CSV table of C-alpha atoms in Angstrom, one decimal:
chain,number,residue,atom,x,y,z
A,26,UNK,CA,8.7,-16.6,6.3
A,27,UNK,CA,11.7,-14.6,6.0
A,28,UNK,CA,12.1,-11.0,4.4
A,29,UNK,CA,15.4,-10.7,2.6
A,30,UNK,CA,16.8,-8.5,-0.1
A,31,UNK,CA,16.6,-11.3,-2.6
A,32,UNK,CA,13.2,-12.1,-1.8
A,33,UNK,CA,11.9,-8.3,-2.2
A,34,UNK,CA,14.2,-8.4,-6.1
A,35,UNK,CA,11.9,-11.3,-7.0
A,36,UNK,CA,8.7,-9.5,-5.8
A,37,UNK,CA,9.8,-6.5,-7.8
A,38,UNK,CA,10.2,-8.7,-10.9
A,39,UNK,CA,6.7,-10.5,-10.0
A,40,UNK,CA,4.9,-7.0,-10.1
A,41,UNK,CA,7.1,-5.5,-12.8
A,42,UNK,CA,8.0,-2.8,-10.3
A,43,UNK,CA,10.7,-0.8,-11.1
A,44,UNK,CA,12.7,1.0,-8.3
A,45,UNK,CA,15.5,3.3,-7.8
A,46,UNK,CA,18.5,1.1,-6.4
A,47,UNK,CA,20.8,4.4,-5.8
A,48,UNK,CA,19.1,4.9,-2.7
A,49,UNK,CA,17.4,2.7,-0.2
A,50,UNK,CA,14.1,1.4,-0.8
A,51,UNK,CA,11.2,1.8,2.0
A,52,UNK,CA,8.8,-1.3,2.0
A,53,UNK,CA,5.9,-2.7,4.3
A,54,UNK,CA,4.4,-5.7,5.0
A,55,UNK,CA,1.0,-6.2,5.8
A,56,UNK,CA,0.1,-8.8,8.4
A,57,UNK,CA,3.5,-9.6,9.5
A,58,UNK,CA,5.6,-9.0,12.4
A,59,UNK,CA,9.4,-10.0,12.8
A,60,UNK,CA,9.9,-12.7,15.1
A,61,UNK,CA,12.5,-10.5,17.2
A,62,UNK,CA,10.2,-7.9,17.1
A,63,UNK,CA,7.5,-10.2,18.9
A,64,UNK,CA,10.3,-11.5,21.5
A,65,UNK,CA,10.6,-7.9,22.5
A,66,UNK,CA,14.2,-7.8,20.6
A,67,UNK,CA,13.3,-4.6,18.8
A,68,UNK,CA,17.4,-3.7,18.3
A,69,UNK,CA,18.1,-7.2,16.7
A,70,UNK,CA,15.3,-6.6,14.0
A,71,UNK,CA,16.4,-3.3,13.3
A,72,UNK,CA,19.8,-4.0,12.2
A,73,UNK,CA,20.9,-4.7,8.6
A,74,UNK,CA,21.0,-8.0,7.9
A,75,UNK,CA,20.6,-10.4,4.5
A,76,UNK,CA,17.4,-11.8,6.0
A,77,UNK,CA,15.2,-11.3,8.8
A,78,UNK,CA,12.5,-14.2,10.2
A,79,UNK,CA,8.9,-12.6,10.5
A,80,UNK,CA,5.8,-14.5,11.2
A,81,UNK,CA,2.1,-13.8,9.9
A,82,UNK,CA,-0.5,-11.9,12.3
A,83,UNK,CA,-3.9,-11.0,11.8
A,84,UNK,CA,-4.9,-7.3,12.0
A,85,UNK,CA,-6.9,-6.1,14.4
A,86,UNK,CA,-7.2,-2.4,13.5
A,87,UNK,CA,-6.0,-1.3,17.1
A,88,UNK,CA,-2.7,-1.9,17.5
A,89,UNK,CA,0.4,-2.3,15.0
A,90,UNK,CA,0.4,-5.8,13.4
A,91,UNK,CA,2.8,-4.8,10.0
A,92,UNK,CA,6.6,-4.6,9.2
A,93,UNK,CA,7.9,-1.7,8.1
A,94,UNK,CA,11.5,-1.8,6.3
A,95,UNK,CA,14.6,-0.4,5.1
A,96,UNK,CA,16.0,-2.5,1.9
A,97,UNK,CA,19.7,-1.6,0.6
A,98,UNK,CA,19.7,-2.7,-2.7
A,99,UNK,CA,23.5,-2.2,-3.2
A,100,UNK,CA,24.3,-5.0,-0.3
A,101,UNK,CA,21.0,-6.8,-0.4
A,102,UNK,CA,20.4,-5.8,3.3
A,103,UNK,CA,16.9,-5.2,5.1
A,104,UNK,CA,16.5,-3.8,8.8
A,105,UNK,CA,12.5,-4.5,9.9
A,106,UNK,CA,11.0,-2.5,12.5
A,107,UNK,CA,7.1,-2.7,13.9
A,108,UNK,CA,4.4,-0.7,12.2
A,109,UNK,CA,1.1,-0.3,10.8
A,110,UNK,CA,0.1,0.2,7.4
A,111,UNK,CA,-4.0,0.6,7.8
A,112,UNK,CA,-6.2,2.8,9.5
A,113,UNK,CA,-7.0,2.7,13.4
A,114,UNK,CA,-10.4,2.3,14.1
A,115,UNK,CA,-10.4,4.0,17.3
A,116,UNK,CA,-8.7,7.0,15.9
A,117,UNK,CA,-11.1,7.3,12.9
A,118,UNK,CA,-13.8,7.2,15.5
A,119,UNK,CA,-12.6,10.1,17.9
A,120,UNK,CA,-11.1,12.3,14.8
A,121,UNK,CA,-14.4,12.9,12.6
A,122,UNK,CA,-12.6,14.8,10.4
A,123,UNK,CA,-10.6,11.7,9.4
A,124,UNK,CA,-14.1,10.0,8.6
A,125,UNK,CA,-14.3,11.6,4.9
A,126,UNK,CA,-10.6,10.5,3.7
A,127,UNK,CA,-9.7,7.2,6.1
A,128,UNK,CA,-8.7,4.4,3.4
A,129,UNK,CA,-6.4,1.4,3.1
A,130,UNK,CA,-3.8,1.7,0.6
A,131,UNK,CA,-3.8,-1.0,-1.7
A,132,UNK,CA,-0.3,-3.1,-2.5
A,133,UNK,CA,1.8,-1.5,-5.0
A,134,UNK,CA,5.1,0.9,-5.6
A,135,UNK,CA,4.5,4.2,-4.4
A,136,UNK,CA,6.6,7.6,-4.5
A,137,UNK,CA,7.5,9.5,-0.5
A,138,UNK,CA,9.2,12.5,-0.2
A,139,UNK,CA,11.1,14.2,2.7
A,140,UNK,CA,8.6,16.2,4.6
A,141,UNK,CA,6.6,17.4,7.8
A,142,UNK,CA,3.6,15.7,9.0
A,143,UNK,CA,1.0,16.6,9.5
A,144,UNK,CA,1.2,18.9,6.4
A,145,UNK,CA,-0.8,21.7,8.7
A,146,UNK,CA,1.4,24.1,10.2
A,147,UNK,CA,-1.2,23.8,13.2
A,148,UNK,CA,-1.1,20.0,13.5
A,149,UNK,CA,-0.4,17.7,16.3
A,150,UNK,CA,2.9,17.0,17.0
A,151,UNK,CA,4.5,18.0,13.7
A,152,UNK,CA,7.6,16.2,13.0
A,153,UNK,CA,10.2,15.1,9.9
A,154,UNK,CA,8.5,12.6,8.1
A,155,UNK,CA,7.9,11.2,4.4
A,156,UNK,CA,4.9,12.5,2.5
A,157,UNK,CA,3.1,11.0,-0.3
A,158,UNK,CA,1.9,13.4,-2.5
A,159,UNK,CA,0.7,11.0,-5.8
A,160,UNK,CA,-2.3,8.9,-6.5
A,161,UNK,CA,-2.6,5.4,-4.9
A,162,UNK,CA,-5.4,2.8,-5.2
A,163,UNK,CA,-7.0,2.5,-1.7
A,164,UNK,CA,-10.0,0.5,-0.3
A,165,UNK,CA,-12.4,2.3,1.9
A,166,UNK,CA,-14.4,-0.1,4.3
A,167,UNK,CA,-17.7,1.2,5.8
A,168,UNK,CA,-17.5,2.6,9.4
A,169,UNK,CA,-19.7,1.3,12.1
A,170,UNK,CA,-19.6,2.4,15.9
A,171,UNK,CA,-19.2,0.0,18.4
A,172,UNK,CA,-19.8,1.0,21.8
A,173,UNK,CA,-17.0,3.8,22.6
A,174,UNK,CA,-15.2,3.1,19.7
A,175,UNK,CA,-15.7,1.6,16.4
A,176,UNK,CA,-15.3,-1.0,13.6
A,177,UNK,CA,-14.9,-1.3,10.1
A,178,UNK,CA,-17.3,-3.3,8.0
A,179,UNK,CA,-15.4,-5.3,5.2
A,180,UNK,CA,-19.2,-6.0,3.7
A,181,UNK,CA,-19.6,-2.5,2.4
A,182,UNK,CA,-16.1,-1.4,0.6
A,183,UNK,CA,-15.2,0.9,-1.6
A,184,UNK,CA,-12.1,1.1,-3.9
A,185,UNK,CA,-11.2,4.0,-5.7
A,186,UNK,CA,-7.9,5.9,-7.1
A,187,UNK,CA,-7.4,9.0,-5.4
A,188,UNK,CA,-4.8,11.3,-3.7
A,189,UNK,CA,-4.3,9.3,-0.1
A,190,UNK,CA,-2.0,11.7,1.7
A,191,UNK,CA,-0.9,8.1,3.2
A,192,UNK,CA,2.4,9.4,4.8
A,193,UNK,CA,5.1,7.6,6.6
A,194,UNK,CA,5.4,8.8,10.0
A,195,UNK,CA,5.8,8.2,13.9
A,196,UNK,CA,2.8,6.0,15.2
A,197,UNK,CA,2.9,8.1,18.2
A,198,UNK,CA,3.1,5.0,20.6
A,199,UNK,CA,5.2,5.6,24.0
A,200,UNK,CA,5.1,2.6,26.8
A,201,UNK,CA,5.0,3.8,30.6
A,202,UNK,CA,8.2,4.6,32.5
A,203,UNK,CA,9.7,1.8,34.7
A,204,UNK,CA,9.9,-0.9,32.8
A,205,UNK,CA,12.8,-3.0,31.3
A,206,UNK,CA,14.1,-2.7,27.9
A,207,UNK,CA,11.9,-6.1,26.5
A,208,UNK,CA,9.1,-5.2,28.7
A,209,UNK,CA,9.1,-1.7,26.9
A,210,UNK,CA,9.4,-3.0,23.4
A,211,UNK,CA,6.6,-5.4,24.2
A,212,UNK,CA,4.3,-2.8,25.6
A,213,UNK,CA,4.9,-1.1,22.3
A,214,UNK,CA,2.9,-3.2,20.6
A,215,UNK,CA,0.1,-3.2,22.6
A,216,UNK,CA,-0.4,0.1,22.6
A,217,UNK,CA,-2.9,1.9,20.2
A,218,UNK,CA,-1.4,4.0,17.1
A,219,UNK,CA,-2.6,7.2,15.6
A,220,UNK,CA,-3.3,6.5,11.7
A,221,UNK,CA,-6.2,7.6,9.1
A,222,UNK,CA,-4.5,4.9,6.7
A,223,UNK,CA,-0.7,6.4,7.0
A,224,UNK,CA,2.0,4.0,7.4
A,225,UNK,CA,3.4,4.4,10.9
A,226,UNK,CA,6.6,3.2,12.8
A,227,UNK,CA,6.1,2.5,16.4
A,228,UNK,CA,7.8,5.4,18.9
A,229,UNK,CA,8.1,9.1,19.4
A,230,UNK,CA,9.8,12.2,17.6
A,231,UNK,CA,12.7,13.0,20.0
A,232,UNK,CA,10.6,16.3,20.7
A,233,UNK,CA,7.8,14.7,22.1
A,234,UNK,CA,9.0,11.7,24.2
A,235,UNK,CA,7.2,12.2,27.6
A,236,UNK,CA,9.5,10.0,29.8
A,237,UNK,CA,13.3,10.4,28.7
A,238,UNK,CA,15.1,7.3,29.9
A,239,UNK,CA,18.4,6.1,29.0
A,240,UNK,CA,16.5,2.8,27.3
A,241,UNK,CA,15.3,4.2,24.1
A,242,UNK,CA,15.1,0.8,22.6
A,243,UNK,CA,11.4,1.0,22.1
A,244,UNK,CA,11.7,4.1,20.0
A,245,UNK,CA,11.7,2.4,16.6
A,246,UNK,CA,10.9,5.3,14.8
A,247,UNK,CA,13.9,7.5,16.1
A,248,UNK,CA,16.1,4.5,14.9
A,249,UNK,CA,14.1,4.0,11.7
A,250,UNK,CA,14.7,8.1,10.8
A,251,UNK,CA,18.1,8.0,12.1
A,252,UNK,CA,19.3,5.2,9.7
A,253,UNK,CA,17.6,7.1,6.9
A,254,UNK,CA,19.6,10.4,7.5
A,255,UNK,CA,22.9,8.8,7.5
A,256,UNK,CA,25.0,10.5,4.7
A,257,UNK,CA,24.8,7.8,2.5
A,258,UNK,CA,21.0,6.9,2.8
A,259,UNK,CA,19.7,10.2,2.7
A,260,UNK,CA,17.6,11.4,-0.1
A,261,UNK,CA,15.2,13.6,-1.0
A,262,UNK,CA,12.6,11.0,-2.0
A,263,UNK,CA,12.7,7.3,-1.6
A,264,UNK,CA,10.4,4.2,-3.6
A,265,UNK,CA,7.8,2.8,-1.3
A,266,UNK,CA,7.0,-1.2,-1.8
A,267,UNK,CA,4.1,-2.3,-0.3
A,268,UNK,CA,3.3,-6.3,0.3
A,269,UNK,CA,0.7,-8.4,2.0
A,270,UNK,CA,1.9,-11.6,4.2
A,271,UNK,CA,0.6,-13.6,1.3
A,272,UNK,CA,3.5,-12.2,-0.7
A,273,UNK,CA,6.2,-14.0,1.5
A,274,UNK,CA,4.2,-17.4,1.4
A,275,UNK,CA,6.7,-20.0,0.0
A,276,UNK,CA,10.6,-20.6,0.4
A,277,UNK,CA,11.1,-19.7,-3.1
A,278,UNK,CA,8.7,-17.9,-4.6
A,279,UNK,CA,8.5,-17.3,-8.6
A,280,UNK,CA,9.3,-14.1,-10.0
A,281,UNK,CA,7.3,-14.8,-13.4
A,282,UNK,CA,4.1,-14.4,-12.0
A,283,UNK,CA,1.3,-12.8,-14.2
A,284,UNK,CA,-0.1,-10.2,-11.9
A,285,UNK,CA,-0.2,-6.0,-11.9
A,286,UNK,CA,-0.5,-4.1,-9.2
A,287,UNK,CA,-0.5,-0.1,-8.5
A,288,UNK,CA,3.1,1.1,-9.8
A,289,UNK,CA,3.5,-1.6,-12.1
A,290,UNK,CA,5.5,-0.5,-15.4
A,291,UNK,CA,6.4,-2.4,-18.8
A,292,UNK,CA,5.1,-4.2,-22.1
A,293,UNK,CA,2.3,-6.0,-20.1
A,294,UNK,CA,1.1,-2.8,-18.6
A,295,UNK,CA,1.0,-1.3,-22.3
A,296,UNK,CA,-1.2,-4.5,-23.6
A,297,UNK,CA,-3.8,-3.9,-20.7
A,298,UNK,CA,-4.1,-0.2,-21.6
A,299,UNK,CA,-4.8,-1.2,-25.1
A,300,UNK,CA,-7.1,-3.7,-24.7
A,301,UNK,CA,-9.1,-1.3,-22.2
A,302,UNK,CA,-9.0,1.4,-25.0
A,303,UNK,CA,-10.6,-1.1,-27.1
A,304,UNK,CA,-13.3,-2.3,-24.4
A,305,UNK,CA,-16.6,-0.1,-24.3
A,306,UNK,CA,-17.8,0.9,-21.1
A,307,UNK,CA,-21.4,0.4,-21.5
A,308,UNK,CA,-22.4,3.0,-19.1
A,309,UNK,CA,-20.6,5.6,-21.0
A,310,UNK,CA,-20.3,4.4,-24.5
A,311,UNK,CA,-16.7,5.0,-24.5
A,312,UNK,CA,-13.5,2.7,-23.9
A,313,UNK,CA,-12.7,2.3,-20.2
A,314,UNK,CA,-9.2,3.9,-21.0
A,315,UNK,CA,-8.7,6.8,-23.4
A,316,UNK,CA,-4.8,7.5,-22.5
A,317,UNK,CA,-1.8,6.6,-24.0
A,318,UNK,CA,0.0,3.0,-24.1
A,319,UNK,CA,2.7,4.4,-22.0
A,320,UNK,CA,3.3,1.2,-19.8
A,321,UNK,CA,2.5,2.7,-16.5
A,322,UNK,CA,-0.4,1.1,-14.3
A,323,UNK,CA,-1.0,4.4,-12.3
A,324,UNK,CA,-3.9,7.0,-12.0
A,325,UNK,CA,-6.2,6.7,-15.0
A,326,UNK,CA,-5.1,3.3,-15.7
A,327,UNK,CA,-5.7,1.9,-12.5
A,328,UNK,CA,-9.0,3.7,-12.5
A,329,UNK,CA,-9.8,2.5,-15.9
A,330,UNK,CA,-9.2,-1.4,-14.6
A,331,UNK,CA,-11.4,-0.8,-11.7
A,332,UNK,CA,-14.2,0.3,-13.6
A,333,UNK,CA,-13.9,-2.6,-15.8
A,334,UNK,CA,-14.0,-5.1,-13.0
A,335,UNK,CA,-16.9,-3.3,-11.8
A,336,UNK,CA,-18.2,-4.4,-15.0
A,337,UNK,CA,-17.5,-7.9,-16.1
A,338,UNK,CA,-16.0,-9.1,-12.6
A,339,UNK,CA,-18.3,-11.5,-10.2
A,340,UNK,CA,-16.2,-11.6,-7.6
A,341,UNK,CA,-14.6,-8.7,-5.6
A,342,UNK,CA,-12.8,-6.0,-6.6
A,343,UNK,CA,-8.9,-6.0,-6.0
A,344,UNK,CA,-7.8,-3.3,-8.6
A,345,UNK,CA,-4.9,-6.0,-9.3
A,346,UNK,CA,-4.3,-7.3,-13.0
A,347,UNK,CA,-4.3,-11.2,-13.3
A,348,UNK,CA,-3.1,-11.5,-16.8
A,349,UNK,CA,-4.3,-14.7,-17.8
A,350,UNK,CA,-7.8,-14.2,-16.5
A,351,UNK,CA,-7.9,-10.9,-18.1
A,352,UNK,CA,-6.5,-11.9,-21.1
A,353,UNK,CA,-9.1,-15.0,-21.5
A,354,UNK,CA,-12.0,-12.3,-20.1
A,355,UNK,CA,-11.5,-10.0,-23.4
A,356,UNK,CA,-10.2,-12.2,-26.3
A,357,UNK,CA,-13.6,-11.7,-27.8
A,358,UNK,CA,-13.2,-8.0,-27.7
A,359,UNK,CA,-9.7,-8.2,-29.8
């Protein structure tokens, strides 16, 4: 599998994502790591190229198993970094205050702005990062104690639209001193990361590096943030595209897929909104959706569709609208 600017363009068309092409676009792919990263060649992966190979990996909610990247739409080039898009079970267990807010952000299009993470002035290792202020669609699994740590129970999952606060920040991972560049990079992949659901990139902000050395190739966060600080790339806000590894399947995936996700826009979304506005919720006696048909699958629309799925879908909730099954299931309401 590869990640390229061409593929990201195809996925944007498939899911009706409209991005700001005048600035870099941030993206993440869950359950996949760049091949060069897995070989310890962090510098190669973090270089802008037309395409980079990636490999599927299974999430373990302990170490980084995702790809975070920067896409330059004008050139079609991408740079990839190791990171995470899911909460760390150990982190949530060690920080009881996070147990009420931890979440797994669902694939979609979101917005980030520059700011400081954590938001609190008394937060641990505060550093410049990218903040999510808007609503998002999230999955919240159960949390089960497992010895001195915890694990997530996906038999008990809630889906909801909320203010997740899933910022993009440093994973706060730093290898031990005294290793060569490749060993440092590989060690970074085995270290626990700090997140209750935020998107993270391996490494440390410069002020908090414990063992400054001539070799900083392991510090992907600094390279990632330095790239976005270039005058040509610097912006007050960025789009964030979040995908699963399954989105990369196939050498030439089609752009004509009939699915909508959080952040989708356009006539297909407006059509779904009108249908949800004509179907009554048996629990409330009111339409599932009572807002305008503005063609934006966010906030109230995503919440309305989740309630519709809870009522009419036998399988697991996803929050994703697969258009053909949805239209078939609602034809007798129209």
